[in-house]
């Protein structure tokens, strides 16, 4: 593989796609710790207050909303109309992942290896980046839905705590 601008570009794209996949995996496994790095999913004031009053830790929240349960609800559970966007993103991410993996494995037979091994290795690196990005979208769909379920769990726990305090 030669060292030229195409190789540098392919390496940057490859690193970026894999870093994005790693970030989405961190969001999936440690949802509350990674929320501080997200501008889109920043902790709302109600959620911050709920976390303080409920003394919810990342471990307790992960136990309340496990990944397996999240995937089961996302795949075949009852969702409201507003939650259907998570399911659509989930199925679209599966389509992208399967299509990119098929493209990765069939690319040599469709386009051939070509005479220039350097160009072929750059193409393989770029399709590997495409596969990593598609897998990151799949993980992101689960992480986003898990974050939604955690928000719902925290609101329900805060409501129950407020109801118990009102009864006392």
Tab-separated table of N, CA and C in Angstrom:
chain	number	residue	atom	x	y	z
A	1	UNK	N	0.846	-1.165	0.000
A	1	UNK	CA	0.000	0.000	0.000
A	1	UNK	C	0.897	1.235	0.000
A	2	UNK	N	0.625	2.118	-0.928
A	2	UNK	CA	1.422	3.330	-1.056
A	2	UNK	C	0.978	4.364	-0.031
A	3	UNK	N	1.878	5.284	0.230
A	3	UNK	CA	1.529	6.388	1.119
A	3	UNK	C	1.225	7.602	0.256
A	4	UNK	N	-0.059	7.847	0.041
A	4	UNK	CA	-0.485	9.014	-0.725
A	4	UNK	C	-1.758	9.560	-0.087
A	5	UNK	N	-2.337	10.553	-0.717
A	5	UNK	CA	-3.524	11.196	-0.135
A	5	UNK	C	-4.713	10.244	-0.049
A	6	UNK	N	-4.835	9.349	-0.998
A	6	UNK	CA	-5.943	8.384	-0.958
A	6	UNK	C	-5.811	7.450	0.237
A	7	UNK	N	-4.589	7.030	0.509
A	7	UNK	CA	-4.347	6.149	1.652
A	7	UNK	C	-4.615	6.875	2.964
A	8	UNK	N	-4.171	8.119	3.052
A	8	UNK	CA	-4.412	8.907	4.259
A	8	UNK	C	-5.916	9.119	4.453
A	9	UNK	N	-6.606	9.439	3.369
A	9	UNK	CA	-8.057	9.620	3.436
A	9	UNK	C	-8.743	8.340	3.909
A	10	UNK	N	-8.360	7.204	3.330
A	10	UNK	CA	-8.961	5.920	3.716
A	10	UNK	C	-8.672	5.608	5.184
A	11	UNK	N	-7.464	5.917	5.646
A	11	UNK	CA	-7.114	5.657	7.047
A	11	UNK	C	-7.913	6.560	7.989
A	12	UNK	N	-8.104	7.816	7.612
A	12	UNK	CA	-8.881	8.736	8.443
A	12	UNK	C	-10.343	8.298	8.504
A	13	UNK	N	-10.896	7.903	7.357
A	13	UNK	CA	-12.283	7.426	7.330
A	13	UNK	C	-12.422	6.152	8.166
A	14	UNK	N	-11.470	5.249	8.040
A	14	UNK	CA	-11.487	4.003	8.805
A	14	UNK	C	-11.423	4.289	10.307
A	15	UNK	N	-10.519	5.170	10.704
A	15	UNK	CA	-10.392	5.509	12.129
A	15	UNK	C	-11.656	6.203	12.627
A	16	UNK	N	-12.196	7.105	11.836
A	16	UNK	CA	-13.414	7.809	12.242
A	16	UNK	C	-14.600	6.877	12.412
A	17	UNK	N	-14.777	5.951	11.482
A	17	UNK	CA	-15.894	5.014	11.560
A	17	UNK	C	-15.763	4.105	12.775
A	18	UNK	N	-14.557	3.647	13.050
A	18	UNK	CA	-14.362	2.761	14.197
A	18	UNK	C	-14.443	3.509	15.526
A	19	UNK	N	-14.014	4.757	15.551
A	19	UNK	CA	-14.192	5.559	16.766
A	19	UNK	C	-15.670	5.823	17.031
A	20	UNK	N	-16.421	6.063	15.971
A	20	UNK	CA	-17.862	6.266	16.122
A	20	UNK	C	-18.531	4.996	16.640
A	21	UNK	N	-18.115	3.834	16.130
A	21	UNK	CA	-18.635	2.565	16.629
A	21	UNK	C	-18.285	2.389	18.105
A	22	UNK	N	-17.067	2.704	18.481
A	22	UNK	CA	-16.670	2.598	19.885
A	22	UNK	C	-17.468	3.528	20.782
A	23	UNK	N	-17.707	4.752	20.327
A	23	UNK	CA	-18.500	5.700	21.110
A	23	UNK	C	-19.925	5.187	21.298
A	24	UNK	N	-20.518	4.618	20.255
A	24	UNK	CA	-21.879	4.093	20.372
A	24	UNK	C	-21.925	2.895	21.315
A	25	UNK	N	-20.896	2.070	21.304
A	25	UNK	CA	-20.852	0.951	22.249
A	25	UNK	C	-20.755	1.453	23.685
A	26	UNK	N	-19.961	2.493	23.905
A	26	UNK	CA	-19.884	3.079	25.251
A	26	UNK	C	-21.226	3.653	25.671
A	27	UNK	N	-21.932	4.299	24.746
A	27	UNK	CA	-23.265	4.831	25.050
A	27	UNK	C	-24.234	3.711	25.403
A	28	UNK	N	-24.073	2.565	24.756
A	28	UNK	CA	-24.969	1.441	25.011
A	28	UNK	C	-24.713	0.839	26.387
A	29	UNK	N	-23.456	0.637	26.737
A	29	UNK	CA	-23.135	-0.048	27.984
A	29	UNK	C	-23.122	0.854	29.209
A	30	UNK	N	-22.798	2.135	29.049
A	30	UNK	CA	-22.782	3.074	30.169
A	30	UNK	C	-23.598	4.312	29.792
A	31	UNK	N	-24.910	4.180	29.814
A	31	UNK	CA	-25.750	5.266	29.288
A	31	UNK	C	-25.669	6.572	30.068
A	32	UNK	N	-25.620	6.529	31.378
A	32	UNK	CA	-25.597	7.777	32.149
A	32	UNK	C	-24.222	8.436	32.148
A	33	UNK	N	-23.177	7.640	32.137
A	33	UNK	CA	-21.836	8.212	32.121
A	33	UNK	C	-21.541	8.891	30.788
A	34	UNK	N	-22.076	8.337	29.702
A	34	UNK	CA	-21.769	8.877	28.381
A	34	UNK	C	-22.698	10.011	27.973
A	35	UNK	N	-23.713	10.285	28.769
A	35	UNK	CA	-24.667	11.335	28.412
A	35	UNK	C	-24.014	12.718	28.463
A	36	UNK	N	-22.996	12.857	29.251
A	36	UNK	CA	-22.334	14.170	29.354
A	36	UNK	C	-21.568	14.527	28.081
A	37	UNK	N	-21.255	13.531	27.224
A	37	UNK	CA	-20.542	13.790	25.984
A	37	UNK	C	-21.475	14.023	24.808
A	38	UNK	N	-22.764	13.955	25.049
A	38	UNK	CA	-23.732	14.083	23.977
A	38	UNK	C	-24.482	15.395	24.094
A	39	UNK	N	-24.433	16.191	23.045
A	39	UNK	CA	-25.178	17.447	23.043
A	39	UNK	C	-26.645	17.190	22.753
A	40	UNK	N	-26.920	16.221	21.899
A	40	UNK	CA	-28.298	15.926	21.511
A	40	UNK	C	-29.084	15.320	22.672
A	41	UNK	N	-28.456	14.452	23.427
A	41	UNK	CA	-29.128	13.749	24.520
A	41	UNK	C	-28.672	14.242	25.885
A	42	UNK	N	-28.420	15.513	26.004
A	42	UNK	CA	-27.948	16.039	27.283
A	42	UNK	C	-28.991	15.806	28.375
A	43	UNK	N	-28.505	15.735	29.591
A	43	UNK	CA	-29.402	15.502	30.722
A	43	UNK	C	-30.290	16.727	30.904
A	44	UNK	N	-31.576	16.492	30.899
A	44	UNK	CA	-32.525	17.574	31.120
A	44	UNK	C	-32.518	17.926	32.611
A	45	UNK	N	-32.986	19.133	32.958
A	45	UNK	CA	-33.018	19.502	34.385
A	45	UNK	C	-33.872	18.546	35.217
A	46	UNK	N	-34.988	18.064	34.638
A	46	UNK	CA	-35.836	17.112	35.388
A	46	UNK	C	-35.094	15.810	35.630
A	47	UNK	N	-34.355	15.343	34.601
A	47	UNK	CA	-33.625	14.091	34.752
A	47	UNK	C	-32.509	14.255	35.777
A	48	UNK	N	-31.811	15.378	35.763
A	48	UNK	CA	-30.742	15.628	36.733
A	48	UNK	C	-31.307	15.645	38.151
A	49	UNK	N	-32.450	16.298	38.330
A	49	UNK	CA	-33.085	16.332	39.650
A	49	UNK	C	-33.545	14.943	40.061
A	50	UNK	N	-34.103	14.199	39.099
A	50	UNK	CA	-34.548	12.837	39.390
A	50	UNK	C	-33.395	11.943	39.788
A	51	UNK	N	-32.252	12.118	39.148
A	51	UNK	CA	-31.086	11.315	39.506
A	51	UNK	C	-30.596	11.648	40.908
A	52	UNK	N	-30.685	12.908	41.285
A	52	UNK	CA	-30.247	13.306	42.629
A	52	UNK	C	-31.200	12.783	43.696
A	53	UNK	N	-32.496	12.980	43.487
A	53	UNK	CA	-33.457	12.586	44.511
A	53	UNK	C	-33.605	11.073	44.592
A	54	UNK	N	-33.470	10.394	43.491
A	54	UNK	CA	-33.627	8.946	43.507
A	54	UNK	C	-32.330	8.228	43.836
A	55	UNK	N	-31.235	8.969	43.833
A	55	UNK	CA	-29.915	8.386	44.069
A	55	UNK	C	-29.672	7.228	43.111
A	56	UNK	N	-30.093	7.423	41.880
A	56	UNK	CA	-29.887	6.386	40.871
A	56	UNK	C	-28.442	6.420	40.403
A	57	UNK	N	-27.849	5.291	40.397
A	57	UNK	CA	-26.502	5.171	39.867
A	57	UNK	C	-26.581	4.526	38.500
A	58	UNK	N	-25.494	4.603	37.785
A	58	UNK	CA	-25.440	3.998	36.457
A	58	UNK	C	-25.697	2.491	36.546
A	59	UNK	N	-25.183	1.862	37.589
A	59	UNK	CA	-25.361	0.414	37.743
A	59	UNK	C	-26.830	0.062	37.974
A	60	UNK	N	-27.502	0.823	38.830
A	60	UNK	CA	-28.918	0.536	39.114
A	60	UNK	C	-29.790	0.790	37.899
A	61	UNK	N	-29.469	1.816	37.145
A	61	UNK	CA	-30.246	2.099	35.934
A	61	UNK	C	-30.020	1.005	34.899
A	62	UNK	N	-28.777	0.549	34.763
A	62	UNK	CA	-28.501	-0.545	33.813
A	62	UNK	C	-29.222	-1.823	34.217
A	63	UNK	N	-29.364	-2.064	35.524
A	63	UNK	CA	-30.089	-3.242	35.976
A	63	UNK	C	-31.584	-3.090	35.744
A	64	UNK	N	-32.095	-1.885	35.869
A	64	UNK	CA	-33.531	-1.654	35.660
A	64	UNK	C	-33.907	-1.752	34.192
A	65	UNK	N	-33.010	-1.340	33.307
A	65	UNK	CA	-33.274	-1.374	31.871
A	65	UNK	C	-32.115	-2.116	31.199
A	66	UNK	N	-32.126	-3.465	31.237
A	66	UNK	CA	-31.024	-4.217	30.627
A	66	UNK	C	-31.076	-4.164	29.098
A	67	UNK	N	-29.958	-4.441	28.487
A	67	UNK	CA	-29.853	-4.378	27.028
A	67	UNK	C	-30.752	-5.424	26.370
A	68	UNK	N	-30.800	-6.615	26.918
A	68	UNK	CA	-31.639	-7.666	26.342
A	68	UNK	C	-33.114	-7.287	26.325
A	69	UNK	N	-33.555	-6.712	27.422
A	69	UNK	CA	-34.949	-6.263	27.496
A	69	UNK	C	-35.197	-5.129	26.506
A	70	UNK	N	-34.232	-4.244	26.377
A	70	UNK	CA	-34.357	-3.139	25.434
A	70	UNK	C	-34.509	-3.656	24.006
A	71	UNK	N	-33.693	-4.617	23.628
A	71	UNK	CA	-33.766	-5.176	22.274
A	71	UNK	C	-35.082	-5.911	22.072
A	72	UNK	N	-35.532	-6.649	23.086
A	72	UNK	CA	-36.802	-7.375	22.960
A	72	UNK	C	-37.972	-6.414	22.762
A	73	UNK	N	-37.995	-5.338	23.527
A	73	UNK	CA	-39.072	-4.353	23.373
A	73	UNK	C	-38.958	-3.656	22.025
A	74	UNK	N	-37.749	-3.332	21.637
A	74	UNK	CA	-37.535	-2.635	20.373
A	74	UNK	C	-37.941	-3.504	19.186
A	75	UNK	N	-37.668	-4.787	19.283
A	75	UNK	CA	-37.945	-5.682	18.159
A	75	UNK	C	-39.411	-6.072	18.054
A	76	UNK	N	-40.017	-6.465	19.163
A	76	UNK	CA	-41.386	-6.978	19.055
A	76	UNK	C	-42.327	-6.520	20.163
A	77	UNK	N	-41.931	-5.524	20.911
A	77	UNK	CA	-42.778	-5.019	21.983
A	77	UNK	C	-43.785	-4.005	21.467
A	78	UNK	N	-44.718	-3.670	22.350
A	78	UNK	CA	-45.717	-2.646	22.020
A	78	UNK	C	-45.087	-1.274	22.201
A	79	UNK	N	-45.131	-0.481	21.155
A	79	UNK	CA	-44.571	0.865	21.207
A	79	UNK	C	-45.648	1.877	20.872
A	80	UNK	N	-45.515	3.048	21.467
A	80	UNK	CA	-46.450	4.121	21.145
A	80	UNK	C	-46.105	4.694	19.770
A	81	UNK	N	-46.960	5.575	19.309
A	81	UNK	CA	-46.751	6.180	17.995
A	81	UNK	C	-45.440	6.977	17.957
A	82	UNK	N	-45.131	7.680	19.041
A	82	UNK	CA	-43.895	8.466	19.074
A	82	UNK	C	-42.652	7.569	19.188
A	83	UNK	N	-42.811	6.376	19.739
A	83	UNK	CA	-41.678	5.458	19.878
A	83	UNK	C	-41.422	4.631	18.627
A	84	UNK	N	-42.322	4.687	17.682
A	84	UNK	CA	-42.142	3.901	16.457
A	84	UNK	C	-40.922	4.365	15.656
A	85	UNK	N	-40.494	5.592	15.856
A	85	UNK	CA	-39.306	6.071	15.149
A	85	UNK	C	-38.074	5.276	15.557
A	86	UNK	N	-38.034	4.800	16.815
A	86	UNK	CA	-36.912	3.969	17.255
A	86	UNK	C	-36.919	2.627	16.524
A	87	UNK	N	-38.091	2.048	16.358
A	87	UNK	CA	-38.181	0.765	15.656
A	87	UNK	C	-37.826	0.922	14.182
A	88	UNK	N	-38.275	2.013	13.568
A	88	UNK	CA	-37.929	2.248	12.162
A	88	UNK	C	-36.413	2.395	11.994
A	89	UNK	N	-35.795	3.130	12.906
A	89	UNK	CA	-34.346	3.291	12.857
A	89	UNK	C	-33.644	1.957	13.081
A	90	UNK	N	-34.165	1.135	13.963
A	90	UNK	CA	-33.627	-0.201	14.252
A	90	UNK	C	-33.640	-1.061	12.985
A	91	UNK	N	-34.784	-1.150	12.293
A	91	UNK	CA	-34.874	-1.973	11.092
A	91	UNK	C	-34.061	-1.376	9.950
A	92	UNK	N	-34.029	-0.068	9.833
A	92	UNK	CA	-33.225	0.565	8.791
A	92	UNK	C	-31.742	0.299	9.042
A	93	UNK	N	-31.330	0.307	10.292
A	93	UNK	CA	-29.933	0.018	10.630
A	93	UNK	C	-29.567	-1.423	10.308
A	94	UNK	N	-30.501	-2.343	10.549
A	94	UNK	CA	-30.262	-3.734	10.158
A	94	UNK	C	-30.088	-3.844	8.656
A	95	UNK	N	-30.912	-3.141	7.893
A	95	UNK	CA	-30.793	-3.167	6.434
A	95	UNK	C	-29.425	-2.640	6.003
A	96	UNK	N	-28.988	-1.515	6.565
A	96	UNK	CA	-27.688	-0.941	6.218
A	96	UNK	C	-26.550	-1.888	6.570
A	97	UNK	N	-26.638	-2.514	7.728
A	97	UNK	CA	-25.582	-3.429	8.156
A	97	UNK	C	-25.492	-4.638	7.237
A	98	UNK	N	-26.623	-5.241	6.937
A	98	UNK	CA	-26.624	-6.416	6.052
A	98	UNK	C	-26.156	-6.035	4.652
A	99	UNK	N	-26.626	-4.906	4.137
A	99	UNK	CA	-26.222	-4.477	2.800
A	99	UNK	C	-24.723	-4.176	2.741
A	100	UNK	N	-24.188	-3.528	3.771
A	100	UNK	CA	-22.753	-3.205	3.746
A	100	UNK	C	-21.901	-4.464	3.881
A	101	UNK	N	-22.348	-5.420	4.688
A	101	UNK	CA	-21.596	-6.671	4.805
A	101	UNK	C	-21.651	-7.473	3.506
A	102	UNK	N	-22.811	-7.503	2.868
A	102	UNK	CA	-22.899	-8.172	1.571
A	102	UNK	C	-21.991	-7.495	0.544
A	103	UNK	N	-21.987	-6.178	0.540
A	103	UNK	CA	-21.108	-5.449	-0.380
A	103	UNK	C	-19.649	-5.743	-0.081
A	104	UNK	N	-19.291	-5.801	1.193
A	104	UNK	CA	-17.912	-6.078	1.568
A	104	UNK	C	-17.462	-7.449	1.065
A	105	UNK	N	-18.308	-8.459	1.254
A	105	UNK	CA	-17.912	-9.810	0.874
A	105	UNK	C	-18.029	-10.077	-0.623
A	106	UNK	N	-18.891	-9.370	-1.304
A	106	UNK	CA	-19.037	-9.607	-2.742
A	106	UNK	C	-18.240	-8.621	-3.586
A	107	UNK	N	-17.674	-7.622	-3.000
A	107	UNK	CA	-16.921	-6.622	-3.754
A	107	UNK	C	-15.799	-7.223	-4.595
A	108	UNK	N	-14.967	-8.111	-4.068
A	108	UNK	CA	-13.896	-8.663	-4.922
A	108	UNK	C	-14.424	-9.446	-6.120
A	109	UNK	N	-15.507	-10.164	-5.938
A	109	UNK	CA	-16.020	-10.941	-7.072
A	109	UNK	C	-16.758	-10.065	-8.079
A	110	UNK	N	-17.341	-8.956	-7.613
A	110	UNK	CA	-18.060	-8.069	-8.530
A	110	UNK	C	-17.084	-7.207	-9.320
A	111	UNK	N	-16.160	-6.579	-8.630
A	111	UNK	CA	-15.253	-5.630	-9.276
A	111	UNK	C	-13.893	-6.223	-9.604
A	112	UNK	N	-13.592	-7.398	-9.075
A	112	UNK	CA	-12.286	-8.004	-9.307
A	112	UNK	C	-11.235	-7.369	-8.419
A	113	UNK	N	-10.103	-8.011	-8.367
A	113	UNK	CA	-9.032	-7.481	-7.532
A	113	UNK	C	-8.257	-6.395	-8.257
A	114	UNK	N	-8.374	-6.339	-9.568
A	114	UNK	CA	-7.705	-5.271	-10.318
A	114	UNK	C	-6.208	-5.481	-10.385
A	115	UNK	N	-5.599	-4.719	-11.226
A	115	UNK	CA	-4.148	-4.836	-11.408
A	115	UNK	C	-3.390	-4.106	-10.303
A	116	UNK	N	-3.973	-3.073	-9.786
A	116	UNK	CA	-3.302	-2.264	-8.765
A	116	UNK	C	-3.734	-2.721	-7.376
A	117	UNK	N	-2.822	-3.349	-6.673
A	117	UNK	CA	-3.140	-3.862	-5.331
A	117	UNK	C	-3.380	-2.731	-4.344
A	118	UNK	N	-2.748	-1.587	-4.543
A	118	UNK	CA	-2.923	-0.457	-3.636
A	118	UNK	C	-4.325	0.094	-3.691
A	119	UNK	N	-4.861	0.224	-4.900
A	119	UNK	CA	-6.235	0.715	-5.046
A	119	UNK	C	-7.225	-0.270	-4.452
A	120	UNK	N	-6.963	-1.557	-4.644
A	120	UNK	CA	-7.853	-2.578	-4.094
A	120	UNK	C	-7.828	-2.542	-2.571
A	121	UNK	N	-6.653	-2.374	-1.976
A	121	UNK	CA	-6.587	-2.346	-0.506
A	121	UNK	C	-7.269	-1.092	0.047
A	122	UNK	N	-7.201	0.021	-0.670
A	122	UNK	CA	-7.908	1.226	-0.250
A	122	UNK	C	-9.410	0.995	-0.330
A	123	UNK	N	-9.864	0.342	-1.391
A	123	UNK	CA	-11.292	0.050	-1.536
A	123	UNK	C	-11.773	-0.879	-0.426
A	124	UNK	N	-10.960	-1.874	-0.087
A	124	UNK	CA	-11.325	-2.780	1.002
A	124	UNK	C	-11.384	-2.020	2.332
A	125	UNK	N	-10.432	-1.121	2.554
A	125	UNK	CA	-10.433	-0.349	3.795
A	125	UNK	C	-11.670	0.555	3.870
A	126	UNK	N	-12.054	1.132	2.753
A	126	UNK	CA	-13.231	1.991	2.750
A	126	UNK	C	-14.514	1.188	2.965
A	127	UNK	N	-14.588	-0.031	2.415
A	127	UNK	CA	-15.785	-0.837	2.666
A	127	UNK	C	-15.798	-1.367	4.101
A	128	UNK	N	-14.628	-1.603	4.675
A	128	UNK	CA	-14.582	-1.953	6.098
A	128	UNK	C	-15.096	-0.787	6.937
A	129	UNK	N	-14.762	0.431	6.534
A	129	UNK	CA	-15.257	1.613	7.226
A	129	UNK	C	-16.768	1.711	7.101
A	130	UNK	N	-17.282	1.401	5.918
A	130	UNK	CA	-18.731	1.410	5.707
A	130	UNK	C	-19.409	0.387	6.618
A	131	UNK	N	-18.816	-0.791	6.746
A	131	UNK	CA	-19.381	-1.818	7.636
A	131	UNK	C	-19.351	-1.365	9.093
A	132	UNK	N	-18.260	-0.762	9.509
A	132	UNK	CA	-18.170	-0.273	10.894
A	132	UNK	C	-19.196	0.820	11.146
A	133	UNK	N	-19.388	1.702	10.178
A	133	UNK	CA	-20.370	2.767	10.341
A	133	UNK	C	-21.787	2.200	10.406
A	134	UNK	N	-22.089	1.219	9.557
A	134	UNK	CA	-23.423	0.601	9.581
A	134	UNK	C	-23.667	-0.103	10.916
A	135	UNK	N	-22.655	-0.770	11.433
A	135	UNK	CA	-22.794	-1.419	12.734
A	135	UNK	C	-22.943	-0.386	13.842
A	136	UNK	N	-22.278	0.753	13.705
A	136	UNK	CA	-22.431	1.824	14.689
A	136	UNK	C	-23.854	2.359	14.681
A	137	UNK	N	-24.465	2.453	13.507
A	137	UNK	CA	-25.857	2.889	13.437
A	137	UNK	C	-26.772	1.879	14.125
A	138	UNK	N	-26.471	0.600	13.976
A	138	UNK	CA	-27.265	-0.436	14.633
A	138	UNK	C	-27.144	-0.321	16.151
A	139	UNK	N	-25.941	-0.147	16.639
A	139	UNK	CA	-25.731	0.012	18.080
A	139	UNK	C	-26.368	1.313	18.562
A	140	UNK	N	-26.283	2.369	17.755
A	140	UNK	CA	-26.883	3.643	18.130
A	140	UNK	C	-28.391	3.528	18.269
A	141	UNK	N	-29.027	2.737	17.406
A	141	UNK	CA	-30.477	2.590	17.509
A	141	UNK	C	-30.865	1.955	18.836
A	142	UNK	N	-30.103	0.972	19.280
A	142	UNK	CA	-30.387	0.334	20.566
A	142	UNK	C	-30.046	1.290	21.718
A	143	UNK	N	-28.925	1.999	21.609
A	143	UNK	CA	-28.525	2.934	22.672
A	143	UNK	C	-29.538	4.065	22.818
A	144	UNK	N	-30.034	4.585	21.698
A	144	UNK	CA	-31.029	5.659	21.766
A	144	UNK	C	-32.323	5.176	22.419
A	145	UNK	N	-32.756	3.977	22.059
A	145	UNK	CA	-33.985	3.453	22.646
A	145	UNK	C	-33.791	3.136	24.125
A	146	UNK	N	-32.616	2.629	24.476
A	146	UNK	CA	-32.339	2.353	25.895
A	146	UNK	C	-32.339	3.652	26.693
A	147	UNK	N	-31.793	4.696	26.126
A	147	UNK	CA	-31.808	5.991	26.790
A	147	UNK	C	-33.244	6.471	26.983
A	148	UNK	N	-34.087	6.249	25.979
A	148	UNK	CA	-35.502	6.612	26.094
A	148	UNK	C	-36.170	5.819	27.223
A	149	UNK	N	-35.887	4.517	27.292
A	149	UNK	CA	-36.465	3.693	28.357
A	149	UNK	C	-35.950	4.108	29.730
A	150	UNK	N	-34.696	4.528	29.811
A	150	UNK	CA	-34.144	4.996	31.080
A	150	UNK	C	-34.847	6.281	31.511
A	151	UNK	N	-35.069	7.193	30.563
A	151	UNK	CA	-35.816	8.411	30.884
A	151	UNK	C	-37.205	8.070	31.410
A	152	UNK	N	-37.852	7.120	30.750
A	152	UNK	CA	-39.195	6.704	31.181
A	152	UNK	C	-39.146	6.069	32.565
A	153	UNK	N	-38.134	5.250	32.813
A	153	UNK	CA	-37.967	4.611	34.122
A	153	UNK	C	-37.749	5.654	35.216
A	154	UNK	N	-36.915	6.643	34.949
A	154	UNK	CA	-36.633	7.676	35.947
A	154	UNK	C	-37.865	8.518	36.237
A	155	UNK	N	-38.645	8.824	35.207
A	155	UNK	CA	-39.874	9.598	35.424
A	155	UNK	C	-40.877	8.805	36.248
A	156	UNK	N	-40.983	7.513	35.971
A	156	UNK	CA	-41.905	6.660	36.734
A	156	UNK	C	-41.447	6.538	38.187
A	157	UNK	N	-40.139	6.374	38.393
A	157	UNK	CA	-39.624	6.277	39.761
A	157	UNK	C	-39.828	7.586	40.509
A	158	UNK	N	-39.646	8.715	39.833
A	158	UNK	CA	-39.875	10.010	40.480
A	158	UNK	C	-41.352	10.189	40.809
A	159	UNK	N	-42.225	9.743	39.934
A	159	UNK	CA	-43.668	9.847	40.190
A	159	UNK	C	-44.059	8.990	41.385
A	160	UNK	N	-43.504	7.771	41.458
A	160	UNK	CA	-43.814	6.897	42.600
A	160	UNK	C	-43.280	7.485	43.905
A	161	UNK	N	-42.096	8.061	43.868
A	161	UNK	CA	-41.520	8.685	45.060
A	161	UNK	C	-42.368	9.872	45.508
A	162	UNK	N	-42.815	10.670	44.543
A	162	UNK	CA	-43.657	11.821	44.886
A	162	UNK	C	-45.005	11.357	45.457
A	163	UNK	N	-45.549	10.282	44.908
A	163	UNK	CA	-46.814	9.755	45.420
A	163	UNK	C	-46.647	9.219	46.831
A	164	UNK	N	-45.537	8.539	47.099
A	164	UNK	CA	-45.268	8.020	48.449
A	164	UNK	C	-45.055	9.147	49.442
A	165	UNK	N	-44.385	10.210	49.023
A	165	UNK	CA	-44.181	11.354	49.901
A	165	UNK	C	-45.478	12.083	50.183
A	166	UNK	N	-46.369	12.114	49.204
A	166	UNK	CA	-47.660	12.785	49.376
A	166	UNK	C	-48.551	12.003	50.336
A	167	UNK	N	-48.415	10.669	50.364
A	167	UNK	CA	-49.225	9.860	51.264
A	167	UNK	C	-48.775	9.985	52.693
A	168	UNK	N	-47.527	10.315	52.937
A	168	UNK	CA	-46.987	10.380	54.302
A	168	UNK	C	-47.417	11.603	55.014
